[in-house]
Coordinates of C-alpha atoms in Angstrom, one line a residue:
M1 CA 11.3 49.3 -31.9
E2 CA 9.2 47.0 -33.4
L3 CA 11.4 43.6 -32.8
P4 CA 11.7 44.8 -29.3
E5 CA 8.0 45.0 -28.4
K6 CA 7.2 41.6 -30.3
Q7 CA 9.4 39.6 -28.6
N8 CA 8.4 41.0 -25.4
Q9 CA 4.7 40.0 -26.6
I10 CA 6.2 36.3 -27.2
K11 CA 8.3 36.1 -23.5
L12 CA 5.1 37.2 -21.6
L13 CA 2.7 35.1 -23.7
F14 CA 5.0 32.6 -22.8
L15 CA 5.1 33.0 -19.1
T16 CA 1.8 33.1 -19.0
S17 CA 1.4 29.5 -20.8
M18 CA 4.1 27.8 -18.2
A19 CA 1.7 29.6 -15.4
L20 CA -1.0 28.3 -16.2
L21 CA 0.1 24.4 -16.8
A22 CA 2.0 24.8 -13.4
I23 CA -1.6 25.6 -11.8
A24 CA -2.9 22.6 -13.8
L25 CA 0.0 20.1 -12.8
L26 CA -0.8 20.9 -9.4
V27 CA -4.4 20.7 -9.3
T28 CA -3.8 17.8 -10.9
L29 CA -1.3 16.2 -8.4
G30 CA -3.5 17.4 -5.8
L31 CA -6.9 15.4 -7.1
S32 CA -4.8 12.4 -7.4
F33 CA -2.8 12.4 -3.3
S34 CA -6.6 12.7 -2.3
N35 CA -7.8 10.1 -4.6
L36 CA -4.7 8.2 -2.7
N37 CA -5.9 8.8 0.9
P38 CA -9.6 9.3 1.3
T39 CA -10.7 11.2 4.1
K40 CA -13.6 10.1 5.9
N41 CA -15.2 11.0 9.6
V42 CA -14.9 8.6 12.4
I43 CA -16.7 8.2 16.3
I44 CA -15.3 6.8 19.0
L45 CA -17.6 4.3 20.5
S46 CA -15.5 2.6 23.4
E47 CA -15.6 4.9 26.5
T48 CA -12.1 5.8 26.0
A49 CA -9.8 5.5 23.5
E50 CA -6.3 6.1 23.0
I51 CA -4.4 7.5 19.5
K52 CA -0.8 6.1 19.5
S53 CA 2.6 7.6 18.0
S54 CA 2.8 4.6 16.1
P55 CA 0.3 1.3 14.5
S56 CA 1.2 -1.0 17.4
K57 CA -1.0 -1.7 21.3
N58 CA 2.6 -1.2 22.2
A59 CA 3.3 2.5 21.0
K60 CA 3.4 5.5 22.9
T61 CA -0.1 7.3 23.7
I62 CA 0.1 10.5 22.2
Q63 CA -3.8 11.8 23.1
E64 CA -6.4 10.0 25.0
L65 CA -10.4 10.5 23.7
H66 CA -13.3 9.6 25.2
Q67 CA -16.6 8.1 23.3
G68 CA -18.4 10.7 21.2
D69 CA -15.9 12.2 20.0
M70 CA -15.2 12.6 16.3
L71 CA -12.3 12.6 14.3
Q72 CA -11.2 12.8 10.8
V73 CA -9.3 9.6 9.0
S74 CA -6.9 10.6 6.4
N75 CA -5.4 6.8 5.3
Q76 CA -5.7 3.2 7.0
K77 CA -2.9 0.4 7.9
Q78 CA -4.5 -2.5 8.5
H79 CA -6.6 -2.3 11.2
W80 CA -5.0 1.1 11.9
Y81 CA -6.3 4.5 11.4
K82 CA -4.3 7.5 10.6
V83 CA -5.6 10.9 12.0
K84 CA -4.6 13.8 14.0
T85 CA -4.5 14.9 17.8
D86 CA -6.0 18.1 18.8
K87 CA -2.4 19.3 18.2
K88 CA -2.4 18.6 14.2
Q89 CA 0.2 16.0 15.7
T90 CA 0.0 12.8 13.1
G91 CA -1.2 9.0 15.0
W92 CA -2.8 6.0 15.1
L93 CA -5.9 5.1 16.4
K94 CA -7.7 1.5 16.9
T95 CA -10.4 0.6 13.9
T96 CA -12.4 -1.2 16.4
Q97 CA -13.0 1.8 18.5
T98 CA -15.0 3.5 16.0
N99 CA -18.2 3.3 14.1
F100 CA -16.4 1.5 11.3
G101 CA -14.6 -1.4 13.5
E102 CA -16.1 -4.3 14.5
P103 CA -19.6 -4.6 15.8
M104 CA -19.5 -3.1 19.4
P105 CA -21.8 -4.6 21.5
G106 CA -25.4 -4.4 20.8
T107 CA -24.8 -3.7 17.0
K108 CA -26.8 -5.8 14.2
Q109 CA -29.9 -5.4 15.6
N110 CA -33.2 -5.4 14.0
A111 CA -35.4 -2.1 15.6
V112 CA -38.5 -0.4 14.6
I113 CA -38.8 3.1 14.9
S114 CA -41.0 3.4 18.0
E115 CA -42.2 7.3 17.8
K116 CA -43.2 9.1 15.1
K117 CA -41.5 11.6 12.8
V118 CA -37.8 10.6 14.1
P119 CA -35.0 12.8 12.7
L120 CA -32.3 10.5 10.8
T121 CA -29.3 13.0 11.8
L122 CA -25.6 12.5 10.1
K123 CA -24.5 13.2 13.7
P124 CA -24.8 11.9 17.1
N125 CA -26.3 15.6 18.6
N126 CA -29.6 17.2 17.9
E127 CA -28.0 19.9 15.9
S128 CA -26.7 18.1 13.0
N129 CA -28.1 18.5 9.8
V130 CA -30.6 16.0 9.3
I131 CA -30.8 13.4 6.4
Q132 CA -34.8 12.6 6.6
T133 CA -37.3 11.8 8.5
L134 CA -38.7 8.2 9.6
K135 CA -42.1 7.4 10.3
K136 CA -43.4 5.5 13.2
G137 CA -42.8 1.7 12.4
S138 CA -39.8 1.9 9.6
K139 CA -37.8 -0.8 10.3
V140 CA -34.3 -0.7 10.5
I141 CA -30.5 -2.3 11.5
V142 CA -29.2 -1.0 14.5
T143 CA -25.4 -1.3 13.4
A144 CA -24.1 1.3 16.9
E145 CA -24.7 3.0 20.5
L146 CA -23.2 5.8 22.0
T147 CA -24.7 6.8 25.2
G148 CA -28.1 8.3 24.3
W149 CA -27.4 8.2 20.4
T150 CA -28.3 4.7 18.4
Q151 CA -26.8 4.1 14.8
I152 CA -28.8 2.9 12.4
T153 CA -29.1 1.8 8.6
Y154 CA -32.7 2.4 6.5
N155 CA -32.5 1.8 3.3
K156 CA -28.8 1.9 2.7
V157 CA -28.8 5.2 4.1
Q158 CA -26.6 5.6 7.3
G159 CA -27.6 7.7 10.1
W160 CA -28.3 8.6 14.2
V161 CA -31.8 8.7 16.0
P162 CA -32.3 9.4 19.8
S163 CA -32.4 5.4 21.6
T164 CA -35.3 6.1 22.9
S165 CA -37.1 6.3 19.7
L166 CA -36.3 2.7 19.0
K167 CA -37.9 -0.7 19.5
K168 CA -35.1 -3.7 19.3
H169 CA -35.9 -7.0 18.6
G170 CA -34.1 -10.0 20.3
K171 CA -31.1 -9.6 22.9
K172 CA -28.1 -7.3 21.8
D173 CA -24.7 -8.5 22.2
G174 CA -23.7 -7.3 25.4
E175 CA -26.7 -9.4 26.8
A176 CA -25.8 -12.0 25.3
A177 CA -21.6 -11.4 26.4
L178 CA -23.5 -11.8 29.8
E179 CA -24.3 -15.7 29.4
N180 CA -20.9 -17.0 28.6
K181 CA -21.6 -17.8 25.1
V182 CA -20.4 -17.4 21.4
Y183 CA -21.7 -18.9 18.2
T184 CA -19.9 -19.8 14.9
R185 CA -21.0 -17.6 12.1
Q186 CA -19.5 -19.5 9.3
K187 CA -18.9 -23.3 7.8
G188 CA -16.3 -25.0 9.3
T189 CA -14.7 -22.3 11.3
A190 CA -10.8 -23.2 12.8
I191 CA -10.6 -23.2 16.9
R192 CA -7.1 -22.8 17.1
K193 CA -4.6 -24.2 19.5
E194 CA -3.3 -20.1 20.1
P195 CA -4.9 -17.2 19.4
K196 CA -3.0 -17.1 15.9
Q197 CA -3.8 -18.2 12.3
T198 CA -1.0 -20.5 11.9
S199 CA -1.5 -22.2 15.0
D200 CA -3.2 -25.8 15.5
T201 CA -6.4 -26.7 14.4
L202 CA -7.9 -28.2 17.6
S203 CA -11.1 -28.7 16.1
V204 CA -13.5 -27.2 13.4
A205 CA -17.1 -26.3 14.3
P206 CA -20.3 -26.0 11.6
Y207 CA -21.9 -23.1 11.3
G208 CA -24.1 -21.8 14.5
E209 CA -21.6 -24.0 16.8
K210 CA -22.3 -22.8 20.9
L211 CA -19.1 -22.1 23.2
I212 CA -18.2 -21.1 26.5
F213 CA -16.6 -17.8 26.3
L214 CA -13.5 -17.5 28.9
S215 CA -12.2 -13.9 28.0
Q216 CA -10.4 -11.5 25.0
V217 CA -6.6 -12.1 23.1
D218 CA -6.4 -8.9 21.2
D219 CA -9.1 -9.9 17.6
W220 CA -9.1 -13.7 19.5
Y221 CA -11.7 -14.9 21.7
Q222 CA -10.8 -17.5 23.9
V223 CA -13.9 -21.0 23.8
L224 CA -14.3 -23.9 25.7
T225 CA -15.8 -26.8 23.2
D226 CA -18.4 -29.1 24.5
D227 CA -15.4 -31.7 24.7
K228 CA -13.9 -29.4 27.3
K229 CA -11.3 -28.1 25.0
V230 CA -9.5 -24.7 25.5
G231 CA -8.6 -23.2 21.9
Y232 CA -9.2 -20.2 20.2
V233 CA -11.5 -18.3 17.0
P234 CA -11.3 -14.9 15.4
N235 CA -14.0 -12.6 16.5
W236 CA -14.8 -11.6 13.1
V237 CA -15.9 -15.6 12.2
A238 CA -17.8 -15.6 15.9
T239 CA -21.0 -13.6 18.0
F240 CA -22.9 -13.5 20.9
S241 CA -25.9 -13.4 19.8
K242 CA -27.3 -16.8 17.9
P243 CA -27.8 -16.3 14.4
S244 CA -30.4 -16.9 12.1
K245 CA -31.2 -20.4 11.0
T246 CA -32.4 -19.9 8.0
D247 CA -29.7 -17.5 6.9
P248 CA -26.2 -18.6 7.4
Y249 CA -24.6 -15.9 6.1
Q250 CA -26.6 -13.1 7.6
I251 CA -23.5 -11.8 9.2
S252 CA -20.7 -12.4 6.5
P253 CA -19.6 -9.1 5.1
L254 CA -19.0 -11.2 1.7
A255 CA -22.7 -12.4 1.7
D256 CA -24.1 -10.0 -0.6
K257 CA -20.6 -9.7 -2.6
T258 CA -20.4 -10.6 -6.5
I259 CA -16.9 -11.9 -7.0
V260 CA -15.2 -12.8 -10.1
L261 CA -12.3 -14.6 -10.4
D262 CA -10.0 -14.5 -13.7
P263 CA -7.5 -17.3 -14.2
G264 CA -4.4 -16.0 -16.2
H265 CA -4.3 -17.5 -20.0
G266 CA -6.6 -20.3 -20.7
G267 CA -7.0 -21.8 -24.7
K268 CA -3.9 -21.3 -27.0
D269 CA -2.1 -19.4 -24.3
K270 CA -0.8 -21.1 -21.9
G271 CA 1.1 -18.5 -19.6
A272 CA 4.6 -19.2 -18.2
T273 CA 6.3 -22.4 -17.9
S274 CA 8.3 -24.2 -15.2
N275 CA 11.5 -25.0 -16.0
N276 CA 11.4 -28.6 -16.1
G277 CA 8.3 -27.7 -18.9
E278 CA 5.9 -29.9 -16.5
V279 CA 3.5 -26.7 -15.3
K280 CA 1.5 -24.6 -17.0
E281 CA 0.0 -20.9 -15.9
A282 CA -3.1 -21.8 -17.3
T283 CA -3.5 -25.1 -15.5
L284 CA -2.4 -23.8 -12.2
T285 CA -4.1 -20.9 -12.1
L286 CA -7.4 -22.4 -13.1
A287 CA -7.1 -25.0 -10.3
T288 CA -6.7 -22.3 -7.5
A289 CA -9.3 -19.9 -9.1
N290 CA -11.1 -23.1 -7.4
Y291 CA -9.8 -23.7 -4.2
I292 CA -10.5 -19.5 -3.9
K293 CA -14.0 -20.3 -4.9
K294 CA -14.7 -22.8 -2.6
A295 CA -13.0 -20.5 0.6
L296 CA -15.7 -17.8 -0.6
E297 CA -18.4 -19.7 -1.6
E298 CA -18.6 -21.0 2.0
T299 CA -18.8 -17.0 3.6
G300 CA -22.0 -17.0 1.2
A301 CA -20.0 -14.5 -1.7
K302 CA -21.3 -15.3 -5.1
V303 CA -18.5 -16.5 -7.2
L304 CA -18.5 -16.1 -11.1
L305 CA -15.1 -17.6 -12.9
T306 CA -14.4 -16.1 -16.5
R307 CA -13.3 -19.5 -17.2
T308 CA -14.0 -23.2 -16.0
D309 CA -11.7 -25.2 -18.1
D310 CA -8.9 -25.0 -21.0
S311 CA -10.3 -22.2 -23.3
E312 CA -10.3 -18.3 -23.4
P313 CA -11.3 -16.4 -20.1
K314 CA -14.4 -14.2 -20.7
M315 CA -16.3 -12.0 -18.6
P316 CA -19.5 -12.8 -17.5
N317 CA -22.7 -10.8 -18.3
K318 CA -24.2 -8.3 -16.3
K319 CA -26.9 -5.8 -16.4
K320 CA -26.1 -2.8 -18.1
G321 CA -24.4 0.1 -15.8
A322 CA -24.3 -2.9 -13.0
K323 CA -20.6 -3.5 -11.6
F324 CA -19.3 -6.7 -9.9
D325 CA -17.8 -6.0 -6.6
L326 CA -14.9 -7.0 -7.0
V327 CA -12.6 -9.4 -9.9
I328 CA -9.9 -10.7 -8.9
S329 CA -7.0 -11.8 -11.8
L330 CA -4.8 -14.3 -10.7
H331 CA -1.2 -15.3 -12.4
Y332 CA 1.8 -16.6 -11.4
D333 CA 5.2 -14.4 -12.9
S334 CA 8.4 -15.3 -14.6
S335 CA 11.3 -14.0 -14.9
G336 CA 14.3 -13.1 -17.4
T337 CA 16.5 -15.7 -16.0
D338 CA 15.4 -18.6 -14.3
D339 CA 15.5 -18.3 -10.4
G340 CA 16.3 -14.8 -11.0
A341 CA 13.2 -13.6 -8.6
T342 CA 11.0 -14.5 -6.2
G343 CA 7.3 -14.2 -4.0
T344 CA 4.2 -12.5 -4.1
T345 CA 3.0 -9.4 -5.5
V346 CA -0.6 -7.7 -5.3
Y347 CA -1.4 -5.3 -7.8
Y348 CA -4.7 -2.8 -7.9
H349 CA -6.0 -0.7 -10.6
H350 CA -7.8 2.0 -8.7
A351 CA -6.4 4.2 -6.2
S352 CA -9.5 3.2 -4.3
D353 CA -8.8 -0.3 -3.9
Q354 CA -5.6 0.3 -2.7
V355 CA -6.6 -0.4 1.1
L356 CA -8.3 -3.3 0.1
A357 CA -4.7 -4.5 -1.8
Q358 CA -3.1 -3.7 2.2
A359 CA -5.6 -5.7 3.3
V360 CA -5.4 -8.8 1.2
N361 CA -1.4 -8.7 1.0
T362 CA -1.0 -8.5 4.7
E363 CA -2.6 -11.9 5.1
L364 CA -1.2 -13.6 2.2
A365 CA 2.3 -12.4 3.8
Q366 CA 1.5 -13.9 7.0
V367 CA 0.5 -17.6 5.4
L368 CA 2.0 -18.3 2.7
T369 CA 5.5 -19.7 2.4
I370 CA 7.3 -17.3 -0.5
P371 CA 8.2 -14.7 0.0
N372 CA 6.1 -11.1 -0.3
R373 CA 6.9 -8.6 -2.6
G374 CA 4.4 -6.6 -1.3
I375 CA 1.4 -4.2 -3.6
E376 CA 1.8 -1.9 -6.7
A377 CA 0.2 0.2 -8.3
G378 CA -0.8 -1.2 -11.7
T379 CA -3.1 0.7 -14.3
A380 CA -6.6 1.3 -14.6
E381 CA -6.4 0.1 -18.4
D382 CA -5.2 -3.3 -17.4
A383 CA -8.2 -3.9 -15.2
P384 CA -10.0 -7.1 -16.4
D385 CA -13.4 -4.5 -16.0
G386 CA -13.2 -1.0 -15.3
E387 CA -16.1 -0.3 -13.8
S388 CA -15.5 -2.9 -11.3
S389 CA -12.6 -3.0 -7.9
S390 CA -10.3 -5.0 -9.2
L391 CA -6.9 -7.0 -7.7
R392 CA -4.3 -8.8 -10.0
L393 CA -2.2 -11.3 -7.5
D394 CA 0.9 -12.9 -8.9
L395 CA 1.2 -15.6 -6.9
G396 CA 4.9 -17.0 -7.1
Y397 CA 7.5 -17.3 -10.0
M398 CA 6.7 -20.0 -12.8
N399 CA 10.7 -20.0 -13.8
N400 CA 11.9 -20.5 -9.9
D401 CA 12.2 -23.7 -8.8
S402 CA 11.7 -23.2 -4.8
D403 CA 8.4 -21.2 -5.7
V404 CA 7.0 -23.8 -8.1
R405 CA 8.1 -27.2 -5.1
E406 CA 5.4 -24.6 -2.6
F407 CA 3.0 -23.4 -4.8
I408 CA 1.9 -26.9 -6.6
T409 CA 1.2 -28.4 -2.9
K410 CA -2.2 -28.5 -1.9
T411 CA -1.7 -27.3 1.2
Y412 CA -0.2 -23.8 -0.3
Q413 CA -3.4 -23.7 -2.2
E414 CA -5.5 -23.5 0.9
D415 CA -3.9 -21.4 2.6
L416 CA -3.4 -19.0 0.0
A417 CA -7.8 -19.5 -0.7
K418 CA -8.4 -19.1 3.2
S419 CA -6.0 -16.2 3.2
L420 CA -7.3 -14.5 0.3
T421 CA -10.7 -15.0 1.9
K422 CA -10.2 -13.6 5.9
G423 CA -8.4 -10.3 4.1
L424 CA -11.8 -9.8 1.9
M425 CA -13.5 -10.1 5.4
T426 CA -11.7 -7.6 7.1
Y427 CA -11.6 -5.4 4.8
Y428 CA -15.4 -5.7 3.7
E429 CA -16.1 -5.8 8.0
I430 CA -15.2 -2.4 7.9
R431 CA -17.1 -0.9 4.8

């Protein structure tokens, strides 16, 4: 009788262990998926907004929203947020209509608290939780406006205050817009013939150039130049407020970023080689890094390189506990057989960088002349700096003659640098 009883005990112990293992697995998967799809609340800033059935302005409208409505975002695809309607139906909302999208009229202004003990609230209403109380004279930055409420940033903390409690400095974007003027906010702003990045350039405007605003087409401003040419500039490189003369990068979302470029290989490690043996990956990645460095520095970013010559790469020094805003590793791929594969790939090492990878890849896909292989998840162990956001760009195949013919050209390298910079600008603009 003892044997069956002992067998039952063993069976019960086994079943209990399997149940605990299953629970642990479900918890782990739940955490992983929550990291891949981080949620956040957004508020509608435009007077009206529409939730679409798919991320396209031509898609069917499944719900109308109004200024002040709040929704929870579960994911992002380029300039669209994935949200749920009142009926729990999944839909898509344009990011520019929310407090995390493009700056709305009247935003990015300096202001001062004009009343005593003003509560900074989490949401734009009197019943919301109070984050902290602001003293009269506190200097803040206006980031969004609703009827009766203003979103501000104070010492890197964002919240809402009654609009009547603020005294603003300078003109609002909306007031400037009545004068039909816009100003370029970065060096070398290309004025395009058509409202698309691949269009011919009519002229190149310096920082702070005044243009006559004619109309808006999607994310582009139609403008009139001093020499009477009608062209288009992206709305992320132009503003209705006259930029500061002393700080030409104050509006750039990359102005306070430290970005490390890591040109793959170097020293004894030459990396992959082209089929004819003439092009070495280590030489090419360093050239690419220099093109990208120039483009990023024009936006005000601080750019560091892990190597500046044919030596082994070394991560720049940083203070203990600090981290870089972004590390980008640059490589050119190689396949098992000559001409066996083609295209570019963007890898992200942390789930939190998936949206960043998508923003960069979207721009590369639109501009570069070789096929795009999309984004892929790498591992955190492969990240060059485990504490910082990081991407790896594989920019074509060294043993594909067609790829090599494209990426050794100056045009490809310049287009790569510009499209990468644009992708980063777009990503950090909404962060």
